[in-house]
Short mmCIF file of C-alpha atoms and ligand atoms in Angstrom, two decimals:
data_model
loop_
_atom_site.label_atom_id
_atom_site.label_comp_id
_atom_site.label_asym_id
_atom_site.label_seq_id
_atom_site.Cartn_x
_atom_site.Cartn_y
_atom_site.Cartn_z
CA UNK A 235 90.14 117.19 90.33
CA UNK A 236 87.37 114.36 90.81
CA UNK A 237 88.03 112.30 93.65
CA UNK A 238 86.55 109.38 95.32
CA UNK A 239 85.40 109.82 98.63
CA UNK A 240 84.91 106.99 101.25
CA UNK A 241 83.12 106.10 103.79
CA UNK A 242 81.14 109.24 103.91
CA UNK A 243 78.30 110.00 106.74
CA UNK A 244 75.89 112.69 105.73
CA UNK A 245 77.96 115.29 108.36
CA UNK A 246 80.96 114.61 106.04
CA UNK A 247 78.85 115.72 102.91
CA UNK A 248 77.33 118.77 104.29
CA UNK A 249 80.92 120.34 105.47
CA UNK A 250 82.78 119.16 102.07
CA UNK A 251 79.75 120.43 99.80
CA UNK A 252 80.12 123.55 102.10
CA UNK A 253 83.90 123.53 101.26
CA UNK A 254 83.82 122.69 97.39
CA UNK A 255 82.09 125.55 96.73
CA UNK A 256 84.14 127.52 94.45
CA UNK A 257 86.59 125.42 93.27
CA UNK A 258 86.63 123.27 90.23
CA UNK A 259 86.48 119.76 92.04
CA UNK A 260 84.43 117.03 92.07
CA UNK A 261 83.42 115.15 94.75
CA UNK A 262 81.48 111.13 94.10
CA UNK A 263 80.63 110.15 97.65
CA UNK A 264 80.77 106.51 98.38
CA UNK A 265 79.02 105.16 101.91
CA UNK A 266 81.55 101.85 102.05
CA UNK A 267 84.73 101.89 103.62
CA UNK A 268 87.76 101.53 101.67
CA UNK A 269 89.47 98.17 101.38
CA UNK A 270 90.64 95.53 99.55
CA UNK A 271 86.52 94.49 97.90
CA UNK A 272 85.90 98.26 97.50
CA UNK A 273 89.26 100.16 95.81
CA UNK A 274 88.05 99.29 92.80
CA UNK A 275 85.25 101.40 92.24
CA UNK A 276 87.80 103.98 91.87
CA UNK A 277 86.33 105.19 88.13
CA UNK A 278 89.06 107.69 86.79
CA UNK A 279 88.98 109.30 90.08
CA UNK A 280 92.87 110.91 90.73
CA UNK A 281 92.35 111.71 94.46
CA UNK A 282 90.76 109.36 96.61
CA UNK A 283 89.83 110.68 100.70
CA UNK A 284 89.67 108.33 103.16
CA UNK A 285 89.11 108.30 107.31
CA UNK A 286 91.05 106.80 109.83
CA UNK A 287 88.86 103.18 109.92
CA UNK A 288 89.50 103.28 106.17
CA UNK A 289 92.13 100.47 105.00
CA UNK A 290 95.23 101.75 103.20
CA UNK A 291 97.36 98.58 103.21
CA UNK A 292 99.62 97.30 100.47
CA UNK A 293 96.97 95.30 98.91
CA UNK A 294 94.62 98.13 99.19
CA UNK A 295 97.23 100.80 97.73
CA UNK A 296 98.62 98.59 94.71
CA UNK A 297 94.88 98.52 93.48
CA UNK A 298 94.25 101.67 93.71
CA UNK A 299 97.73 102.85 92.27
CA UNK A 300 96.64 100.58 89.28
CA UNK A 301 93.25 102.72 88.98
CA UNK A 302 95.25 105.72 88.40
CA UNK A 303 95.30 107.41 91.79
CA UNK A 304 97.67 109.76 92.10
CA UNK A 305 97.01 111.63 95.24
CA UNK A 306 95.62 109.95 99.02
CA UNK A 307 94.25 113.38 100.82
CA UNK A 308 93.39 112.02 104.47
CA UNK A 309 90.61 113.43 106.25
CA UNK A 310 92.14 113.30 109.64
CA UNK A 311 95.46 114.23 111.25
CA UNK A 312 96.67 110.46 112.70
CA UNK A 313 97.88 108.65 109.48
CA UNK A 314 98.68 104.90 111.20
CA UNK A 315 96.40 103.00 109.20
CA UNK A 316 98.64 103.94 106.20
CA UNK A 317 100.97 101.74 104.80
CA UNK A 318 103.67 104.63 104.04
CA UNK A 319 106.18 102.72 102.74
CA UNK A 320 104.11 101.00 99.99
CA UNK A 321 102.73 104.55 98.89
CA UNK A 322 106.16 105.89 98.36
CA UNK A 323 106.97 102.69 96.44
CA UNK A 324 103.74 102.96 94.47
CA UNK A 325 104.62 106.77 93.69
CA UNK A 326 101.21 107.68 95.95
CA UNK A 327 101.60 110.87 97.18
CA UNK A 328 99.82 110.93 101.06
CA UNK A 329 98.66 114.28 102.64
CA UNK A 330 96.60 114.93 105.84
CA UNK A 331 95.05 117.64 107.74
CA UNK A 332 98.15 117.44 110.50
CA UNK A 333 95.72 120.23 112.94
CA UNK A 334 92.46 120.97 113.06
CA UNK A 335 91.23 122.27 116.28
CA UNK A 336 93.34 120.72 118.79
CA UNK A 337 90.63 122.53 121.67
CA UNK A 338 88.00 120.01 120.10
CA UNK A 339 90.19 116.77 121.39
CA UNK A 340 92.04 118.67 124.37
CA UNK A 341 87.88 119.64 125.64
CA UNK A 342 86.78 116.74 124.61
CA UNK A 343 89.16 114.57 127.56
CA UNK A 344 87.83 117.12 129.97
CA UNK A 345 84.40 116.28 129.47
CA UNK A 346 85.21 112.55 129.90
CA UNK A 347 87.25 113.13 133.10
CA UNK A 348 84.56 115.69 133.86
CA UNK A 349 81.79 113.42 133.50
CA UNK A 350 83.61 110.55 135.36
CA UNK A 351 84.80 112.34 138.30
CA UNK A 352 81.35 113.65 139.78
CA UNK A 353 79.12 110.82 138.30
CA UNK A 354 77.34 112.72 135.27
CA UNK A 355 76.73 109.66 133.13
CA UNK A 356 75.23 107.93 136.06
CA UNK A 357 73.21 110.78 137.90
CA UNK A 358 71.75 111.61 134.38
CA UNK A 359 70.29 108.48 134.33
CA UNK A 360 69.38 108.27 137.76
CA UNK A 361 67.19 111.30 138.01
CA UNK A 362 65.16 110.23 134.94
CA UNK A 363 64.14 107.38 136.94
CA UNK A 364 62.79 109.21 140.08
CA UNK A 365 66.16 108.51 141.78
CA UNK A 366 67.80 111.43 143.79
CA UNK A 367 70.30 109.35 145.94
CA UNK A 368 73.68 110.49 145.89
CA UNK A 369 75.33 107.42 146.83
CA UNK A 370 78.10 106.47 145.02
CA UNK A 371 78.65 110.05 143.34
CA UNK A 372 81.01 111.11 145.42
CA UNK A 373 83.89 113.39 143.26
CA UNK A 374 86.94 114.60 144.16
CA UNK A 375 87.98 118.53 143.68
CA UNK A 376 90.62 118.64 140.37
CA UNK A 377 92.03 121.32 142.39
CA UNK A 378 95.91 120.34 143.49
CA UNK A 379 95.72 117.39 141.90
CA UNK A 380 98.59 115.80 139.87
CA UNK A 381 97.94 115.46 135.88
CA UNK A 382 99.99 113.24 133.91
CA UNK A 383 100.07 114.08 130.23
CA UNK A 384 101.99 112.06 128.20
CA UNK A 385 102.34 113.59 124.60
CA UNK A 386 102.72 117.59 124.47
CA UNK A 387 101.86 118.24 120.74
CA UNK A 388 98.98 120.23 119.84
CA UNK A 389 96.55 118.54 121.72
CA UNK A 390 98.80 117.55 124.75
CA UNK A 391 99.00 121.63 125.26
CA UNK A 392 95.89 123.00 125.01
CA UNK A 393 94.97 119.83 127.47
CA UNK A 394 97.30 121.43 129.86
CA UNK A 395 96.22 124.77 129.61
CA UNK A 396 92.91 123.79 130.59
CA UNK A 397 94.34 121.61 133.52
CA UNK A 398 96.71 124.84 134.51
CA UNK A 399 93.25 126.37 134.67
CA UNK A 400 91.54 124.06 137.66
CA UNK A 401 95.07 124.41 139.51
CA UNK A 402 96.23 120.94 138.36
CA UNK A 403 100.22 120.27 138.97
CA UNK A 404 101.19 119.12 135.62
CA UNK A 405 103.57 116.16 134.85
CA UNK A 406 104.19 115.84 131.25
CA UNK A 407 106.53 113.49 128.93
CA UNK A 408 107.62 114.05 125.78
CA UNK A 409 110.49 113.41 123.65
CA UNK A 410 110.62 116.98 122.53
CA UNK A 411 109.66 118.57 125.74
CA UNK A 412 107.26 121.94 124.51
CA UNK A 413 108.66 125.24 126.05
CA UNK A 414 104.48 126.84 125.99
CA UNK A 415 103.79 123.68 128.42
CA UNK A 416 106.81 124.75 130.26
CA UNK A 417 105.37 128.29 130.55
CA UNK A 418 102.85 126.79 131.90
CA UNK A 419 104.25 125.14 134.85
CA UNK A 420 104.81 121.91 133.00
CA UNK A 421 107.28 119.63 134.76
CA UNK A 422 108.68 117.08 132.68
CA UNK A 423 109.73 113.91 134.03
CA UNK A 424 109.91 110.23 132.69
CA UNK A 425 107.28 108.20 131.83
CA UNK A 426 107.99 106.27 135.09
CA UNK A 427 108.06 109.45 137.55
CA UNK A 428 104.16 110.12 135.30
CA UNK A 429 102.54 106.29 136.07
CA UNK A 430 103.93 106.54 139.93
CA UNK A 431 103.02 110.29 140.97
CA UNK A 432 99.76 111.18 139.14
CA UNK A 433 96.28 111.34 140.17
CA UNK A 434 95.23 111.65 136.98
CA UNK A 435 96.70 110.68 133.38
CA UNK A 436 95.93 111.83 130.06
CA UNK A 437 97.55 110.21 126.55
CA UNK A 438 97.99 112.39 123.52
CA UNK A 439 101.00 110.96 122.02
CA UNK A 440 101.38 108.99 118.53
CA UNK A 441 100.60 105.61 118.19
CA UNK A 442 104.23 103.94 116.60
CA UNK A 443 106.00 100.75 117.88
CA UNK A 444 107.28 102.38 120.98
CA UNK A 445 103.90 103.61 122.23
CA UNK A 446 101.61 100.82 121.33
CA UNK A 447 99.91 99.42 125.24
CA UNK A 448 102.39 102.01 126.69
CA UNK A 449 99.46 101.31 128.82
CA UNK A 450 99.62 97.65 130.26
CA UNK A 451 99.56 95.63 133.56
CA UNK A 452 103.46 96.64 134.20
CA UNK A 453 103.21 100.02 133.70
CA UNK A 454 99.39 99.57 135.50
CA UNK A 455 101.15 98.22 138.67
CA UNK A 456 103.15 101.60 139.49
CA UNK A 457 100.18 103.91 139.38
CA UNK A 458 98.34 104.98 141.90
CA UNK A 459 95.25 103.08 143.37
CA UNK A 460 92.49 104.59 141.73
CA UNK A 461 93.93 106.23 139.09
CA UNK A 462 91.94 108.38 136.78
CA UNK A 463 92.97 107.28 132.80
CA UNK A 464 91.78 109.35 129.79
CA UNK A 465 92.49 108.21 126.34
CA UNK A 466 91.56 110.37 123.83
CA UNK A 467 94.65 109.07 121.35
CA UNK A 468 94.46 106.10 119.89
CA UNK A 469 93.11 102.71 121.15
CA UNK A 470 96.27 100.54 121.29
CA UNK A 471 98.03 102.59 123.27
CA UNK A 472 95.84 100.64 125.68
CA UNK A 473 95.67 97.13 126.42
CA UNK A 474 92.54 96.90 127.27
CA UNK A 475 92.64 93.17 128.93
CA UNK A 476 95.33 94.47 131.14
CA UNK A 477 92.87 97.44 132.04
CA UNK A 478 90.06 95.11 132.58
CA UNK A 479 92.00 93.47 135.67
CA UNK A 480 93.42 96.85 136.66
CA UNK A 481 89.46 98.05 137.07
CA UNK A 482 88.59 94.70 138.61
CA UNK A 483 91.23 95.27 141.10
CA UNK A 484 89.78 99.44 141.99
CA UNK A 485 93.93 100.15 140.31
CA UNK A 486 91.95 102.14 137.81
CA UNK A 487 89.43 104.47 139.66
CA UNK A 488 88.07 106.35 136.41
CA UNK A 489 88.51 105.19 132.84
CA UNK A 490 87.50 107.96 129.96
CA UNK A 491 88.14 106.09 126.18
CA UNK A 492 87.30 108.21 122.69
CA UNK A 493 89.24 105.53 121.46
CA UNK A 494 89.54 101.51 121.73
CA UNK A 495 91.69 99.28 120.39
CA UNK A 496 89.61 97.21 117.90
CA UNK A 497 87.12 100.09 117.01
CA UNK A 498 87.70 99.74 113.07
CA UNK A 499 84.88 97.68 112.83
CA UNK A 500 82.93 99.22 115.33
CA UNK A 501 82.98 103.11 115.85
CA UNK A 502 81.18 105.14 113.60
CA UNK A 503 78.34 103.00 113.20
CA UNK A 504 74.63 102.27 114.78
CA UNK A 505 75.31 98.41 115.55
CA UNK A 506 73.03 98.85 118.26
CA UNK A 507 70.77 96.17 116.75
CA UNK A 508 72.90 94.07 117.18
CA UNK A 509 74.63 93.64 120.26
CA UNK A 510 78.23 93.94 120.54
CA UNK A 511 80.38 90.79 119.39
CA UNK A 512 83.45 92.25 121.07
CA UNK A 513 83.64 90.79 124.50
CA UNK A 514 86.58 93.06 125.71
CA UNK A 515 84.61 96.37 124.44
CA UNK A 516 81.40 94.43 126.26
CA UNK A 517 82.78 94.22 129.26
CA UNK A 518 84.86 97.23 129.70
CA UNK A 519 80.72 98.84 129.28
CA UNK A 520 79.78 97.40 132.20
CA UNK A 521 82.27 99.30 134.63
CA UNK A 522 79.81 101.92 136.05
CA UNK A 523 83.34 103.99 136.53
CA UNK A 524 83.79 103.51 132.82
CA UNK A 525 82.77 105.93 129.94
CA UNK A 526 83.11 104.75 125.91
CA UNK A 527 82.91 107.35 123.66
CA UNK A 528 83.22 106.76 119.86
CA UNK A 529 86.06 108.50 118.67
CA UNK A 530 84.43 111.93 118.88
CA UNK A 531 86.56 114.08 119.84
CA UNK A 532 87.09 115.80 116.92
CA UNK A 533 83.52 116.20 116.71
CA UNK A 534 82.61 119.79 116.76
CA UNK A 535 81.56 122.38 113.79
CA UNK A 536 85.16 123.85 113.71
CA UNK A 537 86.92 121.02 113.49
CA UNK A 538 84.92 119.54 110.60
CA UNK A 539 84.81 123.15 108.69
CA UNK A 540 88.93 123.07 109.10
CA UNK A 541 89.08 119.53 107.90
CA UNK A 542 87.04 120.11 104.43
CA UNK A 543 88.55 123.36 104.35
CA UNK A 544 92.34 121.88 104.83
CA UNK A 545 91.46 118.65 102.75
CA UNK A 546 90.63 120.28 99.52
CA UNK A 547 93.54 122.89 99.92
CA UNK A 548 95.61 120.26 100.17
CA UNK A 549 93.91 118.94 96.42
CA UNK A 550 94.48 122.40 95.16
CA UNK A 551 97.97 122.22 95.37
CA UNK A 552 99.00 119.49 94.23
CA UNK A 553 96.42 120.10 91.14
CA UNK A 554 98.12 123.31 90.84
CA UNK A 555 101.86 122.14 90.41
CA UNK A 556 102.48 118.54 91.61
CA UNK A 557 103.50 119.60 95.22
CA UNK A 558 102.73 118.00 98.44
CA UNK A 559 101.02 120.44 101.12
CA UNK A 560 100.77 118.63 104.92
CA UNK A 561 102.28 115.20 103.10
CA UNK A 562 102.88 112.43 105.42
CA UNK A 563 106.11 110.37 104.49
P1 NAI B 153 101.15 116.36 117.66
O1 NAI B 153 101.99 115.74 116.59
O2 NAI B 153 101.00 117.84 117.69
O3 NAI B 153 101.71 115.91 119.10
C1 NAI B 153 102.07 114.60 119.42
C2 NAI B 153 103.17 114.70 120.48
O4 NAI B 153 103.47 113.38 120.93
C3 NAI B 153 104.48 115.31 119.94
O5 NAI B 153 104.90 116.38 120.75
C4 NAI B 153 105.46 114.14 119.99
O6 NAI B 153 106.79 114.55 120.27
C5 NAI B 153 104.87 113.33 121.13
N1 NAI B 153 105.35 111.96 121.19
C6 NAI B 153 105.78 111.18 120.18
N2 NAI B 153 106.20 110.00 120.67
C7 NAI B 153 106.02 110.04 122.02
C8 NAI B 153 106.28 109.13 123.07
N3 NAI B 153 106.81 107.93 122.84
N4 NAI B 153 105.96 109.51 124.33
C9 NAI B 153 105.43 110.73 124.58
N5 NAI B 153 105.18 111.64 123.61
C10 NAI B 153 105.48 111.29 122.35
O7 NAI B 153 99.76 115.62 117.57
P2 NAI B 153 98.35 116.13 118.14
O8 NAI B 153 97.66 116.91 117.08
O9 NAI B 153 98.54 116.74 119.48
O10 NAI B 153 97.58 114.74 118.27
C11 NAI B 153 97.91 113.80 119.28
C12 NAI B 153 97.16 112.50 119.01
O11 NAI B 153 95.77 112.72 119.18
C13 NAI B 153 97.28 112.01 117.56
O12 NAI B 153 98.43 111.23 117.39
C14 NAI B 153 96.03 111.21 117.36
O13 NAI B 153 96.34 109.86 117.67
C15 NAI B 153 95.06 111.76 118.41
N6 NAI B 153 93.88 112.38 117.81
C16 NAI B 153 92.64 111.99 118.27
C17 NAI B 153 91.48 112.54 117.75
C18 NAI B 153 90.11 112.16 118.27
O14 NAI B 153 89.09 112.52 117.63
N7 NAI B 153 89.99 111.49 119.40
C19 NAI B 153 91.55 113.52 116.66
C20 NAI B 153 92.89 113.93 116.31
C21 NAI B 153 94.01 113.34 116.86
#
């Protein structure tokens, strides 16, 4: 099938052109994002394959359904951006790569609380300059601590496992509690008993209407002072002003974000240049105890080979007979 491909970085091209070998489709790579301006350079494309900073709103989906897409394969496993609704109203069929290498994400928070915990961001810097000092480094051992993880999918586990690892107590919270984190000496408690009792707390639920700033100045207020906060989820599950005053105030002792709540316009690209226009992003940079990645998590050779590998499968079926492999409804 020929499909349109958006928003493409030259890693994307050299794992799908990897990928495409051997089967009969086409790939046209397009650098812009998709939106509203650029759906219509759809040109007799079927399948079009879009990231998660892509736009897939109604406006967005009614063009493209009028191009003569049939088929919206997702390049990623979260699928919020997507206006699901509209697509089943349109007839677009929506499919995603649902898991890739959960280790990539679940390692990924460890080297963020890593990193934070003993200083590696700073003392990196530090000894570059001639500057040997410890001050200020001081860690703390992960050993016995308490690990809130709120989300025990995929990623959620194979988080935990690694925590089990260090001899981390593990809190978790889940609707659908998962009997492997149980196995692993999982206790699961509300999301109450999680902000009050844990040293350290890591999200890898959803984003949906019930989990969007799960993290915010109430919920803030019952943790512990100096509480150590990874998000490697998605950025609204955060609200960030709230966690500006909660790192003001020493609440929030570590902070560890792959993810930020405006980073559609943002992540992905070299804006250095620039400067950054976002004043909440700007200041949450200055926090020494703060570390920004950009969405990266997913960011490692296996990952990408399973995603071009799990995208175009996805294409091959529903080439083959009209059905919908890892659909998203
Ligand atoms: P998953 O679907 O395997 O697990 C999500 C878990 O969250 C499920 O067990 C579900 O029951 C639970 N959950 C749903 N609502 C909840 C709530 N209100 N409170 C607590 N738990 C709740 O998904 P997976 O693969 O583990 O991914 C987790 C998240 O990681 C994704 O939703 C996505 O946002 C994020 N992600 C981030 C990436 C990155 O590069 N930083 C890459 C891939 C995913």
């Amino acid at each position: 099938m020929k499909i349109a491909f958006y928003n493409t970085k030259q890693y994307d091209k050299t794992y799908f052109d990897h990928a495409i070998l051997g089967t009969s489709h086409e790939i046209r790579y397009l650098s812009c994002h998709l939106n509203k301006e650029t759906a219509s350079l759809v040109d007799g494309e079927k399948v079009i394959c879009a990231f998660i900073n892509d736009t897939l709103d109604a406006d967005v989906l009614t063009i493209l359904q009028q191009k003569g897409v049939k088929l919206i394969a997702l390049r990623s496993a979260g699928f919020n951006h997507v206006d699901l609704e509209c697509a089943k109203n349109l007839g677009l069929a929506v499919v995603r790569v649902p898991a890739y290498s959960p280790y990539s994400i679940a390692e990924h928070a460890v080297a963020l609380l890593l990193s934070l915990n003993r200083g590696i961001h700073r003392a990196y810097n530090r000894t570059r300059e001639g500057d040997f000092s410890l001050s200020n480094l001081m860690g703390f051992d992960l050993h016995n601590k308490t690990v809130g993880v709120i989300g025990t999918g995929k990623i959620g586990q194979a988080f935990i496992k690694i925590m089990h690892g260090f001899g981390c107590k593990i809190l978790a919270h889940d609707p659908y509690p998962n009997e492997e984190c149980i196995n692993l000496g999982a206790n699961y408690v509300s999301l109450d008993e999680i902000f009050v009792q844990s040293n350290i707390i890591s999200l890898h639920c959803p984003l949906t209407s019930d989990t969007q700033h799960l993290i915010n100045q109430v919920s803030l207020d019952k943790m512990q002072d100096g509480v150590a906060i990874i998000n490697t989820s998605r950025g609204k599950l955060v609200d960030s002003k709230a966690m500006i005053q909660a790192l003001k105030k020493g609440k929030v002792g570590l902070l560890g974000l792959d993810v930020y709540e405006e980073e559609e316009t943002l992540f992905f690209e070299d804006l250095s240049a620039q400067g950054i226009q976002d004043d909440v992003l700007a200041r949450l940079t200055t926090f020494p105890n703060v570390i920004i990645t950009s969405h990266q998590g997913f960011f490692t050779h296996e990952a990408m080979s399973n995603i071009a590998k799990t995208t175009l499968e996805n294409i091959n079926q529903f080439e083959l007979d009209g059905s919908i492999k890892n659909g998203v409804t």
